[in-house]
CSV table of C-alpha atoms in Angstrom, one decimal:
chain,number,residue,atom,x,y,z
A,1,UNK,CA,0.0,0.0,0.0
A,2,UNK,CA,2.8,2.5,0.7
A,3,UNK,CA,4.9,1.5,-2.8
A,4,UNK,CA,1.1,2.9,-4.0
A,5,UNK,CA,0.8,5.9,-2.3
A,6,UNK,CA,4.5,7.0,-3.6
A,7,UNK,CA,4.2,6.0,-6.7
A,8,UNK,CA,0.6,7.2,-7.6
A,9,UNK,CA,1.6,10.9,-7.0
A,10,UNK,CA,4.7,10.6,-9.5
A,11,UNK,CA,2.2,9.2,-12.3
A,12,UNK,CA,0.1,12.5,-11.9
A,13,UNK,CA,3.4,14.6,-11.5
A,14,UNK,CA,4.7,12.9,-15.5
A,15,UNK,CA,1.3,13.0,-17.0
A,16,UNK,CA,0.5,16.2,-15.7
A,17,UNK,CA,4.0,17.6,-17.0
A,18,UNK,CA,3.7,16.3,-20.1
A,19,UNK,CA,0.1,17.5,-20.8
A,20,UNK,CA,1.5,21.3,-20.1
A,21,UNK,CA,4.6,20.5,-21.9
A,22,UNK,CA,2.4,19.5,-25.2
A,23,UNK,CA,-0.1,22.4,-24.5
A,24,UNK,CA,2.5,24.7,-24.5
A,25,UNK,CA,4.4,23.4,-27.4
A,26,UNK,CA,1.0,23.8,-29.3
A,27,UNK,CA,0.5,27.0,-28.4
A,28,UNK,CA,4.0,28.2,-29.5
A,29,UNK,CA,3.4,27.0,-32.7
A,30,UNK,CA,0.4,28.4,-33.2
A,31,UNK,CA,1.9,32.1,-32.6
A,32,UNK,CA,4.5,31.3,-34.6
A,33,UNK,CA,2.1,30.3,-37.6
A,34,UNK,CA,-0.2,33.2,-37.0
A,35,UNK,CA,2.7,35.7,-36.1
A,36,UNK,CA,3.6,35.1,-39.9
A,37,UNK,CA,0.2,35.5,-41.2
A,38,UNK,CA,0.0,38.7,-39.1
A,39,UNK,CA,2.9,40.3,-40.4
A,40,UNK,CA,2.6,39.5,-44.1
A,41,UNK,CA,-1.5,40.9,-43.1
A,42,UNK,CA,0.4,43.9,-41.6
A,43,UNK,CA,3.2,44.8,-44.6
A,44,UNK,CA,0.2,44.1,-47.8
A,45,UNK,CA,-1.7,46.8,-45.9
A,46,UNK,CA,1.0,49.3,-47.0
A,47,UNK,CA,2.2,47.4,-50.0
A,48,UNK,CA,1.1,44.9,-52.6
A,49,UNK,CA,2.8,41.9,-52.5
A,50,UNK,CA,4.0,39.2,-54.9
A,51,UNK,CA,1.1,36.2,-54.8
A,52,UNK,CA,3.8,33.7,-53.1
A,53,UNK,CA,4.6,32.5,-49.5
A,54,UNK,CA,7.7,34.2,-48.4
A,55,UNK,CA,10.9,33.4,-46.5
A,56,UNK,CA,10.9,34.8,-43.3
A,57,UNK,CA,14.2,35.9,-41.4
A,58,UNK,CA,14.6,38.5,-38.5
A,59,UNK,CA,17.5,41.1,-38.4
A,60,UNK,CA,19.4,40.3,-34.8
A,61,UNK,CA,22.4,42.1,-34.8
A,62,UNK,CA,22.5,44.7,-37.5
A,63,UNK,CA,26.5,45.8,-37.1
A,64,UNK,CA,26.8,42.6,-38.9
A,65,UNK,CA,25.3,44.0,-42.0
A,66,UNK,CA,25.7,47.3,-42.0
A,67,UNK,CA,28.5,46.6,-45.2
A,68,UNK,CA,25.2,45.7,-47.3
A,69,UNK,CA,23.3,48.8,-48.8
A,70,UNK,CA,20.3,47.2,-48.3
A,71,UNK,CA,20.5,46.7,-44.5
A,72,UNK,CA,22.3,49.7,-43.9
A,73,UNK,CA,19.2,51.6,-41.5
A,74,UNK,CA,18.4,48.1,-40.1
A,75,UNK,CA,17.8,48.0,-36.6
A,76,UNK,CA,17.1,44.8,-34.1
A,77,UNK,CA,14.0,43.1,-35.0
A,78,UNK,CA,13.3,44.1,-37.8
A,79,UNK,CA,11.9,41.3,-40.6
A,80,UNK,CA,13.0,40.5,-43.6
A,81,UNK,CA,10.6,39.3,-46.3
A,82,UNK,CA,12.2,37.3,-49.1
A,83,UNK,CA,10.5,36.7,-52.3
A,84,UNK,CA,12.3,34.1,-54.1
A,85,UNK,CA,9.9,33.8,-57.3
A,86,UNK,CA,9.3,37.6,-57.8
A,87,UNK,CA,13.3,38.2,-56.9
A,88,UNK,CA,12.2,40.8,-53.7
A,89,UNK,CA,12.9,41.5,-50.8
A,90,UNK,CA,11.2,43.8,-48.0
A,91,UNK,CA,12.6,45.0,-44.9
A,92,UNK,CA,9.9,45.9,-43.0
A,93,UNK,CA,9.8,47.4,-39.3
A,94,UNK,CA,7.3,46.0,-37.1
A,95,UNK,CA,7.0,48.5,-34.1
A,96,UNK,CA,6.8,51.0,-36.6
A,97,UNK,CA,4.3,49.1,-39.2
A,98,UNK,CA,6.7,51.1,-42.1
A,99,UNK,CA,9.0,49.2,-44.6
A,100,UNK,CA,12.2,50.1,-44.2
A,101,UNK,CA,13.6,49.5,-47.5
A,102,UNK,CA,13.3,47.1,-50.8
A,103,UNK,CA,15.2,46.0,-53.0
A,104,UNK,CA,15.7,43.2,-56.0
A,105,UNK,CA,17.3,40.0,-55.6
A,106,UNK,CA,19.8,38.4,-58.2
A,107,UNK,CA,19.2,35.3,-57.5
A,108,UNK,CA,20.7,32.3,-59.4
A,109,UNK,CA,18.6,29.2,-59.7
């Protein structure tokens, strides 16, 4: 009876961690998934976009690319639209709701 009693409080303790652990991992994913959807919402308000999914980066240490013309009034968190098909690409500034700059891409496929 006592092997019960320690053991039965452990079982609630890993199912119970694993249910928030799922829950939350759900829930990261969906903010991730709709915080994309937001922002391309957000930058086609101001602009038209090309009718394609873009790639998605974030600027984290702009020092780094200050060399590059088209990063050179990038600041920290700003995101970076990338247009493959349509050769584009949109820095855009979030806090702000402006784009920052665009430019073409010369990209070899």
């Amino acid at each position: 009876m006592k092997k019960v009693l320690l053991i039965l409080p452990l079982i609630i303790l890993v199912v119970g961690s694993s249910g928030a652990a799922f829950y939350f991992y759900k829930k990261l994913q969906e903010t991730k998934i709709g915080g994309e959807e937001d922002l391309i919402a957000q930058v086609s308000q101001i602009m038209v976009l090309p009718e394609e999914k873009p790639t998605l980066a974030t600027v984290t240490d702009p020092d780094r690319l200050k060399d590059q013309p088209f990063f050179a009034k990038a600041e920290t968190g700003d995101k970076v639209l990338i247009y493959t098909n349509s050769q584009r690409a949109i820095l855009y500034r979030p806090e702000l709701k402006k784009i920052v700059d665009v430019t073409s891409l010369n990209i070899n496929k």
